[in-house]
N, CA, C and O atoms as a MOPAC input file, in Angstrom:
PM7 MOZYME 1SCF
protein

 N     10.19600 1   -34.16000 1    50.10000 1
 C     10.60000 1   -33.06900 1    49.23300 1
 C     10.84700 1   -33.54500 1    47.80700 1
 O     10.80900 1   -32.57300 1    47.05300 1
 N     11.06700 1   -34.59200 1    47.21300 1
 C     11.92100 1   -35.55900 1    46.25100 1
 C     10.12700 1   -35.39200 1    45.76200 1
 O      9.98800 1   -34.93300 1    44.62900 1
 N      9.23500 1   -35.61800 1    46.27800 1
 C      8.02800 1   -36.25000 1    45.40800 1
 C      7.56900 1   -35.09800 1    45.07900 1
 O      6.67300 1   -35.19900 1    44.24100 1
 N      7.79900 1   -34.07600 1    45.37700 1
 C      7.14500 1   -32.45000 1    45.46600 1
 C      8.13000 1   -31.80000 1    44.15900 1
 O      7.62900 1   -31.23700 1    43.18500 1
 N      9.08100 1   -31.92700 1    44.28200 1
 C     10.36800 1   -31.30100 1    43.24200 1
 C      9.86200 1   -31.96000 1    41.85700 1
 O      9.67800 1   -31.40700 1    40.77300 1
 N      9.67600 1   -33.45300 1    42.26500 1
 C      9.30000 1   -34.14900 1    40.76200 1
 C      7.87600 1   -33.99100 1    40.16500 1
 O      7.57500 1   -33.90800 1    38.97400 1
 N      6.89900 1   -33.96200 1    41.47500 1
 C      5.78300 1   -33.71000 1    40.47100 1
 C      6.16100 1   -31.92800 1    40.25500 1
 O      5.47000 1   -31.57100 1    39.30100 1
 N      6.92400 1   -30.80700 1    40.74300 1
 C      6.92600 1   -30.16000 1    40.17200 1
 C      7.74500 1   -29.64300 1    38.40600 1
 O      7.42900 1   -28.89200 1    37.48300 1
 N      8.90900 1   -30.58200 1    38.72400 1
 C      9.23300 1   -30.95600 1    37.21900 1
 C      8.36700 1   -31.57200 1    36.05100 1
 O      8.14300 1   -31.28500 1    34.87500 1
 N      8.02900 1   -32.45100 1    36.84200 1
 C      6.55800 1   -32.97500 1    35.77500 1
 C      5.59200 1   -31.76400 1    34.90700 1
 O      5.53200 1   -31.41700 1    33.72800 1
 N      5.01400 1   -31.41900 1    35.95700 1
 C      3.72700 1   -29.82800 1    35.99700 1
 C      4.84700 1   -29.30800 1    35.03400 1
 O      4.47600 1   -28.86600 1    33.94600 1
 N      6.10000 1   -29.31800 1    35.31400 1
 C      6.49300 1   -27.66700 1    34.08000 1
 C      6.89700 1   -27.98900 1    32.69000 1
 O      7.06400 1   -27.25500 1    31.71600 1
 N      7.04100 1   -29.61900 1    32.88400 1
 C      7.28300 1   -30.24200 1    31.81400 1
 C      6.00900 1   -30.56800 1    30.67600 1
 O      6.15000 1   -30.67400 1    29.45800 1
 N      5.09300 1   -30.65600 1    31.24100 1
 C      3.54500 1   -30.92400 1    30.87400 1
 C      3.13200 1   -29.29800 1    30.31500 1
 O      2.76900 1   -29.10500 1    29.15500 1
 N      3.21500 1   -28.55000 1    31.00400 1
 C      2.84900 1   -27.03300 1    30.37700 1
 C      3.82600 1   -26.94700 1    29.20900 1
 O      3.31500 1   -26.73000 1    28.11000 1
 N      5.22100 1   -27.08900 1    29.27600 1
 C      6.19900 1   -26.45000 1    27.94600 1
 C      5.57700 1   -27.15000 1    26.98900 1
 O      5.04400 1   -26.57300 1    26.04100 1
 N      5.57000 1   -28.72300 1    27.14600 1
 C      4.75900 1   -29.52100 1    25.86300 1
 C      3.84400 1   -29.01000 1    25.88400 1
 O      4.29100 1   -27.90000 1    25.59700 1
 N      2.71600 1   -28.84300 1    26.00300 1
 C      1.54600 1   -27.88500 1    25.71400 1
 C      1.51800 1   -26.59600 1    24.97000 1
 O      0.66400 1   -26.31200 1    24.12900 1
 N      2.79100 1   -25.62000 1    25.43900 1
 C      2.76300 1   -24.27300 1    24.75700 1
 C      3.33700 1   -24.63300 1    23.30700 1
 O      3.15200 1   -24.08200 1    22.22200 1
 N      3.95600 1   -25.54100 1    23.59900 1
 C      4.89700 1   -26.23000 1    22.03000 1
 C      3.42300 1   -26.92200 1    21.19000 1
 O      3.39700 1   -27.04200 1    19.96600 1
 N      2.58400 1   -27.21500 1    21.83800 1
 C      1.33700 1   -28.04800 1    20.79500 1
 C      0.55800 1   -26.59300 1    19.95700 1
 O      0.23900 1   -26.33100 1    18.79700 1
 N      0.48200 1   -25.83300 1    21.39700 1
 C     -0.28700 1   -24.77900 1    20.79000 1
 C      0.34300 1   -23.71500 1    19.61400 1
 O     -0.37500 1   -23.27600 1    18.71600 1
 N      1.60000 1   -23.40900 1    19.72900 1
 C      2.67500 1   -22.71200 1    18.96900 1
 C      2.27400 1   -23.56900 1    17.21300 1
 O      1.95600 1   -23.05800 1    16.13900 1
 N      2.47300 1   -24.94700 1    17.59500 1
 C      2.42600 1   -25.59600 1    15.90600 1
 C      1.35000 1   -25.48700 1    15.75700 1
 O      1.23200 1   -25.81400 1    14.57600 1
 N      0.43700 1   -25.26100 1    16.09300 1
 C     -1.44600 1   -25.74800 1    16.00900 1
 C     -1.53200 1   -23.85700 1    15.29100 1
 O     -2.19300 1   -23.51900 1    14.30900 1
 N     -0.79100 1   -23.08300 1    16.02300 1
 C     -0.88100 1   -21.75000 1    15.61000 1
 C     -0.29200 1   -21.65400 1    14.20100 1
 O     -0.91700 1   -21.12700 1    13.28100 1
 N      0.99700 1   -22.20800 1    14.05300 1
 C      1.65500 1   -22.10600 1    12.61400 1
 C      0.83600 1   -22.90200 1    11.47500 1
 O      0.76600 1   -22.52900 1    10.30400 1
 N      0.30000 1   -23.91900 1    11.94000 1
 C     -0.52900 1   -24.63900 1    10.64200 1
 C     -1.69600 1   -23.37000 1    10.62600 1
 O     -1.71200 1   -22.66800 1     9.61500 1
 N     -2.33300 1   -23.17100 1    11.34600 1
 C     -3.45700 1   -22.43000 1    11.37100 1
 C     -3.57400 1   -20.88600 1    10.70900 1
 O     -4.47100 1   -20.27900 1    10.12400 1
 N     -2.28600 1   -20.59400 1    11.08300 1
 C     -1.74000 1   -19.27400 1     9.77100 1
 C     -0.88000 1   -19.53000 1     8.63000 1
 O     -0.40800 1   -18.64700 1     7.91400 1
 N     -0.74400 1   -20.45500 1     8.52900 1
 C      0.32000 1   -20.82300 1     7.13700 1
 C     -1.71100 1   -21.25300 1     6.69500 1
 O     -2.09000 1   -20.76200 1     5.63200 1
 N     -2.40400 1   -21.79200 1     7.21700 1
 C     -3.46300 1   -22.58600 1     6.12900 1
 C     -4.27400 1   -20.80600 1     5.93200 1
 O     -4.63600 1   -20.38600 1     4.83200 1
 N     -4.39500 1   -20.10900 1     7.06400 1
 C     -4.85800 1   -18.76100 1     6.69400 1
 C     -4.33100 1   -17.76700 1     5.68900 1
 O     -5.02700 1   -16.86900 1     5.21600 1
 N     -2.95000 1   -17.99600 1     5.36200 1
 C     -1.96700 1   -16.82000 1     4.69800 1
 C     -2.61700 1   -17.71500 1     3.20900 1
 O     -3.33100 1   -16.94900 1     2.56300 1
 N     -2.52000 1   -19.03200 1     2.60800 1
 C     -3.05500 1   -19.64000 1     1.37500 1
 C     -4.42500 1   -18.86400 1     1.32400 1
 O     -4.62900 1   -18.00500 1     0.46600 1
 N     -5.06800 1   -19.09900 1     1.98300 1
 C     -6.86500 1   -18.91000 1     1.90800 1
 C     -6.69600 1   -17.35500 1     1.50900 1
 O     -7.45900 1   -16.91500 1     0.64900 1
 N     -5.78900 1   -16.54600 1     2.05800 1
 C     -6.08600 1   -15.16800 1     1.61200 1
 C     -5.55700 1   -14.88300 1     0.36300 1
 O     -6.01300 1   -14.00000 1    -0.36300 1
 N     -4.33700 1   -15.80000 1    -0.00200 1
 C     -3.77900 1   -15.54800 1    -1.36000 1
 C     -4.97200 1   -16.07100 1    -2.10600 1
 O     -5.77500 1   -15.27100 1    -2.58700 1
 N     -5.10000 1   -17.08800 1    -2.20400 1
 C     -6.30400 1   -17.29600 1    -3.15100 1
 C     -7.47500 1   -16.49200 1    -3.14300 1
 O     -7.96300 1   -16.05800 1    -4.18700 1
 N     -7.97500 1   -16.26000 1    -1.95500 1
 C     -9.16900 1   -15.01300 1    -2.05800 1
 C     -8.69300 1   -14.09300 1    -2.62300 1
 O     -9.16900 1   -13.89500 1    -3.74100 1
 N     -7.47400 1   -13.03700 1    -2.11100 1
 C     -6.86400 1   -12.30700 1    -3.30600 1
 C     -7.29100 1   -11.93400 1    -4.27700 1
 O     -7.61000 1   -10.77800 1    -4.55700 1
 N     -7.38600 1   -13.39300 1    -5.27300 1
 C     -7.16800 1   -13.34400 1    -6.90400 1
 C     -8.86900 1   -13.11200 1    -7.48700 1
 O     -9.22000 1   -12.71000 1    -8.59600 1
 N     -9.64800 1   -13.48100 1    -6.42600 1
 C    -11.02600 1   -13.78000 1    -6.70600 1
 C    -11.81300 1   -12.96400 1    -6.21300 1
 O    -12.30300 1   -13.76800 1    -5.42000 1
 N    -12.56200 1   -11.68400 1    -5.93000 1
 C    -12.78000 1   -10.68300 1    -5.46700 1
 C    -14.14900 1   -11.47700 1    -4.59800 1
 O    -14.55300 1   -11.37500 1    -3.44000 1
 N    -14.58500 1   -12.25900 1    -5.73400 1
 C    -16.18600 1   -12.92200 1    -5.21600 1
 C    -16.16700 1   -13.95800 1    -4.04900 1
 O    -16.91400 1   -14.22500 1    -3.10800 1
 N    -15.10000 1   -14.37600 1    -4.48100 1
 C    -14.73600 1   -15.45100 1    -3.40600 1
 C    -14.63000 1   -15.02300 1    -1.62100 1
 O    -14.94800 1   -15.73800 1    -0.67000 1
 N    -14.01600 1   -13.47900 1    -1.60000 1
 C    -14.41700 1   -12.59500 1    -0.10500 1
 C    -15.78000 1   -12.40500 1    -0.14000 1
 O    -16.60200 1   -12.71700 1     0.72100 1
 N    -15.96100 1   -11.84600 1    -1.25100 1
 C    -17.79400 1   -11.69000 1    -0.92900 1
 C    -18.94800 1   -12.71800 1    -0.10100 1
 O    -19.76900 1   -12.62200 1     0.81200 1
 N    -18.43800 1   -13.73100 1    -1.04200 1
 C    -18.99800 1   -15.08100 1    -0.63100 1
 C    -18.89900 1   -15.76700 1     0.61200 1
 O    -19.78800 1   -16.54500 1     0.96100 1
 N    -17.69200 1   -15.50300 1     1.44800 1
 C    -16.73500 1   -15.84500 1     2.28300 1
 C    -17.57700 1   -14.89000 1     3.67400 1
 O    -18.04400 1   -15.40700 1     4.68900 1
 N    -17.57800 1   -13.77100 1     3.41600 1
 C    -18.25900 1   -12.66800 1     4.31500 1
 C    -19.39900 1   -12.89700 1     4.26100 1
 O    -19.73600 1   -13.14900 1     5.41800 1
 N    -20.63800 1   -13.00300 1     3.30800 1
 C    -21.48300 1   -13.97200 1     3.51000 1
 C    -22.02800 1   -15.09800 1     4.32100 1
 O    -23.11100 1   -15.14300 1     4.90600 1
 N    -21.23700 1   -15.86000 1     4.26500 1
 C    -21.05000 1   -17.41500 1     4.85400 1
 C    -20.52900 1   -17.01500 1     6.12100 1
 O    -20.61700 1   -18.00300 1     6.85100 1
 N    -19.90700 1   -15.81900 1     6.90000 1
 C    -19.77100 1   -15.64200 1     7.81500 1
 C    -20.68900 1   -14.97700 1     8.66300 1
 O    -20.65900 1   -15.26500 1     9.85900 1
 N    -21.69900 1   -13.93000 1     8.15200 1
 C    -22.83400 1   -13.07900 1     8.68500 1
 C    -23.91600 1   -14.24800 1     9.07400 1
 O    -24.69200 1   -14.12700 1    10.02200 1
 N    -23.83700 1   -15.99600 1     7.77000 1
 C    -24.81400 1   -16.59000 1     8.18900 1
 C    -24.91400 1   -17.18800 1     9.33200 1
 O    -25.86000 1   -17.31000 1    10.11100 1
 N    -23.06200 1   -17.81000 1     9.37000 1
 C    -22.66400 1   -18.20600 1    10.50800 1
 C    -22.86300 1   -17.40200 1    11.98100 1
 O    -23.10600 1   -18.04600 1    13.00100 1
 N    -22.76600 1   -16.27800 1    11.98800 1
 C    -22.97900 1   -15.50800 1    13.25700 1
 C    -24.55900 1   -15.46800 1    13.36500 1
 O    -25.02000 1   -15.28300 1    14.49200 1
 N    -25.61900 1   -15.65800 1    12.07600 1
 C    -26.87200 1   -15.67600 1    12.45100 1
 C    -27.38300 1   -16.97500 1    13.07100 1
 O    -28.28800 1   -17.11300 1    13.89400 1
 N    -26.50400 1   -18.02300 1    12.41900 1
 C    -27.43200 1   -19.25800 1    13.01800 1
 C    -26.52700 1   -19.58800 1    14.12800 1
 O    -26.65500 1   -20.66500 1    14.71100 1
 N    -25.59700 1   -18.71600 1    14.47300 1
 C    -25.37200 1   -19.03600 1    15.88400 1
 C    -26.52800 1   -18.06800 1    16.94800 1
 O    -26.73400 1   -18.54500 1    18.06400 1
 N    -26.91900 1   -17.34500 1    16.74500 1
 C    -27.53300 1   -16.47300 1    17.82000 1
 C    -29.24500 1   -16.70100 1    17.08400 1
 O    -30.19300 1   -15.93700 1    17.25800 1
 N    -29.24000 1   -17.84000 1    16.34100 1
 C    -30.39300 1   -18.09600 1    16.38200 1
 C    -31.13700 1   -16.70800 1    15.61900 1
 O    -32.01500 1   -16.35700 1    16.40700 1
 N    -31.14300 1   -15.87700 1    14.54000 1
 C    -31.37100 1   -14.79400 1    13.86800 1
 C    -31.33100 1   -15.02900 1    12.26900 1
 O    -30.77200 1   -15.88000 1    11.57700 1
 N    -32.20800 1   -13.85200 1    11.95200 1
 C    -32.41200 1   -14.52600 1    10.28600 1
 C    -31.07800 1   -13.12400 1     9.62600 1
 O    -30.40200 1   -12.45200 1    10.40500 1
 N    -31.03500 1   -13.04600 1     8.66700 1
 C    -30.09600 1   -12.52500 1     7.81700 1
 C    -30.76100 1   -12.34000 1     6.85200 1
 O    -31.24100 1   -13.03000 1     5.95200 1
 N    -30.72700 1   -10.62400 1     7.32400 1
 C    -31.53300 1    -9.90600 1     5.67000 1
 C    -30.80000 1    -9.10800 1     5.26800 1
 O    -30.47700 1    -8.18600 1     6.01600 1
 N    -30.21200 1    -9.19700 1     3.76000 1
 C    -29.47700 1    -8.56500 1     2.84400 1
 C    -30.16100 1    -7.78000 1     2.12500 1
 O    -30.93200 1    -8.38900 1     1.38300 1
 N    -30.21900 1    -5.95800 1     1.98700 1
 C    -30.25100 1    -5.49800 1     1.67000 1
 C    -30.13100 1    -4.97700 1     0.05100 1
 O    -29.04700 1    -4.74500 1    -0.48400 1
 N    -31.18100 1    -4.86700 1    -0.48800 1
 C    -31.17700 1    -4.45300 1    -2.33800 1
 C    -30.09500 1    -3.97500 1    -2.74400 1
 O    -29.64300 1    -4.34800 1    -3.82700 1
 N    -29.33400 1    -2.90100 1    -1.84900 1
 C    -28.56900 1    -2.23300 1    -2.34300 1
 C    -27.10500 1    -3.26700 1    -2.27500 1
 O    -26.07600 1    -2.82300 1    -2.78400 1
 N    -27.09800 1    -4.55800 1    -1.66100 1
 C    -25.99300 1    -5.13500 1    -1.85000 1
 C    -25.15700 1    -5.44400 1    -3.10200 1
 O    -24.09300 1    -6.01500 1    -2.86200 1
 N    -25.44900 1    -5.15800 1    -4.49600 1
 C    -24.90100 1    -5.10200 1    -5.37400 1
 C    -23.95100 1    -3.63500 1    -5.76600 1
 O    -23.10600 1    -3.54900 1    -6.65700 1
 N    -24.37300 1    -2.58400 1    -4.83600 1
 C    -23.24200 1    -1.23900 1    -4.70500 1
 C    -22.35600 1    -1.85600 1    -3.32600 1
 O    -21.13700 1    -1.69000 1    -3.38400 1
 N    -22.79300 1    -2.40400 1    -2.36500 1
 C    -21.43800 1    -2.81800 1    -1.64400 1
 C    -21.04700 1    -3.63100 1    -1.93200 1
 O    -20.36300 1    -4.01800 1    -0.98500 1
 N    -20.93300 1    -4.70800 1    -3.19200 1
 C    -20.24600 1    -6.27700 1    -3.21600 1
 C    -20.66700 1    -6.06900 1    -4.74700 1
 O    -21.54700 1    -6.67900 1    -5.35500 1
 N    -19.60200 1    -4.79500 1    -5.34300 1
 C    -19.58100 1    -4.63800 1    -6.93200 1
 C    -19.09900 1    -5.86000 1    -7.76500 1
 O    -19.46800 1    -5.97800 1    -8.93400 1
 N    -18.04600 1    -7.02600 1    -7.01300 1
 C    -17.62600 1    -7.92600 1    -7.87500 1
 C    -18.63900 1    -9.31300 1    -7.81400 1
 O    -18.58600 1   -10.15900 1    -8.70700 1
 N    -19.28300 1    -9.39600 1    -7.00300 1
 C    -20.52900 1   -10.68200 1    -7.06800 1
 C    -21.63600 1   -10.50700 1    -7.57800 1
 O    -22.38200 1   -11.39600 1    -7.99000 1
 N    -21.95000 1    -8.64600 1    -7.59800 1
 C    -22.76300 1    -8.25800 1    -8.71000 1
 C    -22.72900 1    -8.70300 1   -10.34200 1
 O    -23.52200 1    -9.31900 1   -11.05300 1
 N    -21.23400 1    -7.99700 1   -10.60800 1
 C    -20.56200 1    -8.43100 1   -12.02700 1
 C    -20.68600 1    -9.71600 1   -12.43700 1
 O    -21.00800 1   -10.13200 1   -13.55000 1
 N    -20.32600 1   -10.48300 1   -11.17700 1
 C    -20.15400 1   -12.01900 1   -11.06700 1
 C    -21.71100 1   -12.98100 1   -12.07700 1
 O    -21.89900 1   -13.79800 1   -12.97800 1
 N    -22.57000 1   -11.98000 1   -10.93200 1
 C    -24.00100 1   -12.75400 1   -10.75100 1
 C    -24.52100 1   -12.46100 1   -12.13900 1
 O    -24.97800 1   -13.36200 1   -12.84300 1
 N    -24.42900 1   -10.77200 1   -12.66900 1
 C    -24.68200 1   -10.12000 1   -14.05300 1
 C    -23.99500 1   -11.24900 1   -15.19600 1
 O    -24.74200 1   -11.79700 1   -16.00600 1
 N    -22.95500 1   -11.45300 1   -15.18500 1
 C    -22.33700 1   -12.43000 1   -16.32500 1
 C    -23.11500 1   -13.56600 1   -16.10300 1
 O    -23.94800 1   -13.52000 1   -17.00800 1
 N    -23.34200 1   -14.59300 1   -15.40700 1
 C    -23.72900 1   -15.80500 1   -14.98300 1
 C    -25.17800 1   -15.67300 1   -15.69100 1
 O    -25.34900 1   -16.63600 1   -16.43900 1
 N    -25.99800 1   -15.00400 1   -15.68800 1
 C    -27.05400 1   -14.07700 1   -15.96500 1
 C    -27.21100 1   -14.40000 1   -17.56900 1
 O    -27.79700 1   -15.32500 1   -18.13100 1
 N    -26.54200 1   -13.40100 1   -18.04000 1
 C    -26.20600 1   -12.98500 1   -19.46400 1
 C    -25.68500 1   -14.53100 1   -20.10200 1
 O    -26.00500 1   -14.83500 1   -21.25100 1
 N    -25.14800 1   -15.13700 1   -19.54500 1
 C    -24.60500 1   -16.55200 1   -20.22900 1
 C    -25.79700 1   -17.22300 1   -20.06300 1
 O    -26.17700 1   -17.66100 1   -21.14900 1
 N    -26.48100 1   -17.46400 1   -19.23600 1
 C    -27.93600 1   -17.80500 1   -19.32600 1
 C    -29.00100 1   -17.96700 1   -20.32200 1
 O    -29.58400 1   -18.96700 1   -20.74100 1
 N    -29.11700 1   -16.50300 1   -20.63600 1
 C    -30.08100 1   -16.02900 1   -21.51600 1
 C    -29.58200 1   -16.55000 1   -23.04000 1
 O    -30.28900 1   -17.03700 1   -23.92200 1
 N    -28.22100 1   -16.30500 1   -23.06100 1
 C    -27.50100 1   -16.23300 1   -24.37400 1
 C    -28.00400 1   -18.15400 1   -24.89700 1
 O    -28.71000 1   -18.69400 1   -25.74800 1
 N    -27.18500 1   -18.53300 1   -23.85700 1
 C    -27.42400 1   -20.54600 1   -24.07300 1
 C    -29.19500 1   -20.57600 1   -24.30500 1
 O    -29.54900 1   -20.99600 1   -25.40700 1
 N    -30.06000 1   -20.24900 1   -23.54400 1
 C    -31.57300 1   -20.46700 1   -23.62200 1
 C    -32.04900 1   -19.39000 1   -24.91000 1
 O    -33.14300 1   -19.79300 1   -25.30700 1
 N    -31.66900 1   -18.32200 1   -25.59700 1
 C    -32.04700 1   -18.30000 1   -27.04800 1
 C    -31.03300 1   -18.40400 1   -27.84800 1
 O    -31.12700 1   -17.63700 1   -28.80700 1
 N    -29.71200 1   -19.31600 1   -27.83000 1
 C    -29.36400 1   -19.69100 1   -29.05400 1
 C    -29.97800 1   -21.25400 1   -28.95700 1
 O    -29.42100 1   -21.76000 1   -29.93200 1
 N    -30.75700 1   -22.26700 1   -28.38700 1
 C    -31.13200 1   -23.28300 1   -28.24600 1
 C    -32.18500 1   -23.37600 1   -29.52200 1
 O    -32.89000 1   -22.38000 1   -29.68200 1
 N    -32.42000 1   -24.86800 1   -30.76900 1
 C    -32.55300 1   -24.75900 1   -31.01800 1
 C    -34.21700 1   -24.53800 1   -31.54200 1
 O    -34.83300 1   -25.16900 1   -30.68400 1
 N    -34.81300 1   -24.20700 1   -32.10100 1
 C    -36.84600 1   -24.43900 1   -31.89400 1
 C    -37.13500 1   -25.48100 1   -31.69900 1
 O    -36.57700 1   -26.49800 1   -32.11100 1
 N    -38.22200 1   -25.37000 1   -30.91700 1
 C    -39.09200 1   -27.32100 1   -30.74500 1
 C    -39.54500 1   -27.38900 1   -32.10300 1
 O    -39.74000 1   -26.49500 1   -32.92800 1
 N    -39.66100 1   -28.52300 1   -32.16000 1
 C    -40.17800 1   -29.27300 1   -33.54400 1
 C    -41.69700 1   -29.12600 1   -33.39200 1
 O    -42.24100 1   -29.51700 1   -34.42500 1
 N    -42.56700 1   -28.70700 1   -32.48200 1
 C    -43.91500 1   -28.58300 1   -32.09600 1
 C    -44.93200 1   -27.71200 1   -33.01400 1
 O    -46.07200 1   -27.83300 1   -33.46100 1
 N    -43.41900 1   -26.35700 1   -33.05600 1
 C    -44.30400 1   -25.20400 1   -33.94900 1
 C    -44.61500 1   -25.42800 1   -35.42200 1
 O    -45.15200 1   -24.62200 1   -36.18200 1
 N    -44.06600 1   -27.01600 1   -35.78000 1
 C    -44.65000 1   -27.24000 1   -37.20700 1
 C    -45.67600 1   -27.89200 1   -37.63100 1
 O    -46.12700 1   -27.93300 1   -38.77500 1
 N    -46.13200 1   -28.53100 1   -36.45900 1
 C    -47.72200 1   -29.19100 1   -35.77600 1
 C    -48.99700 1   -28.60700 1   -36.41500 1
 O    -50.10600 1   -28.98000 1   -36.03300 1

């Protein structure tokens, strides 16, 4: 009875440490989730991007391609804006650059 009582103390002792690993494994895992959302928060593109990277993830898990739709710049208005500025700073740097020296050839 003595070896039965103890390995059953053992067994319940082995599970509480366990629910106690999983409990902290849970608190890091939402304290690191509650940051990630404050910072997404502030950055509208940064969800965009984020949801993205997740549709790809569910595609190359099931082995599937991922086709985004034209109209994704009316559902994901801030990576539009995003992509539009990035754009416009572009153009602006490539004609204020100055002439090649060629055209005096």
């Amino acid at each position: 009875w003595a070896n039965r009582e103890e390995a059953a103390v053992a067994e319940s002792t082995r599970e509480g440490n366990a629910k106690v690993i999983t409990a902290e494994a849970e608190l890091r895992a939402s304290t690191i989730l509650a940051d990630a959302a404050a910072i997404m928060s502030k950055n509208p593109v940064a969800v965009q991007l984020r949801y993205f990277q997740t549709l790809q993830e569910i595609a190359q898990e099931h082995n599937s391609t991922l086709i985004v739709p034209s109209e994704s710049s009316a559902m994901f208005p801030a990576l539009a804006a995003a992509l539009a500025q990035k754009n416009q700073q572009h153009l602006h740097h490539h004609n204020d650059a100055p002439a090649s020296s060629d055209a005096h050839s």
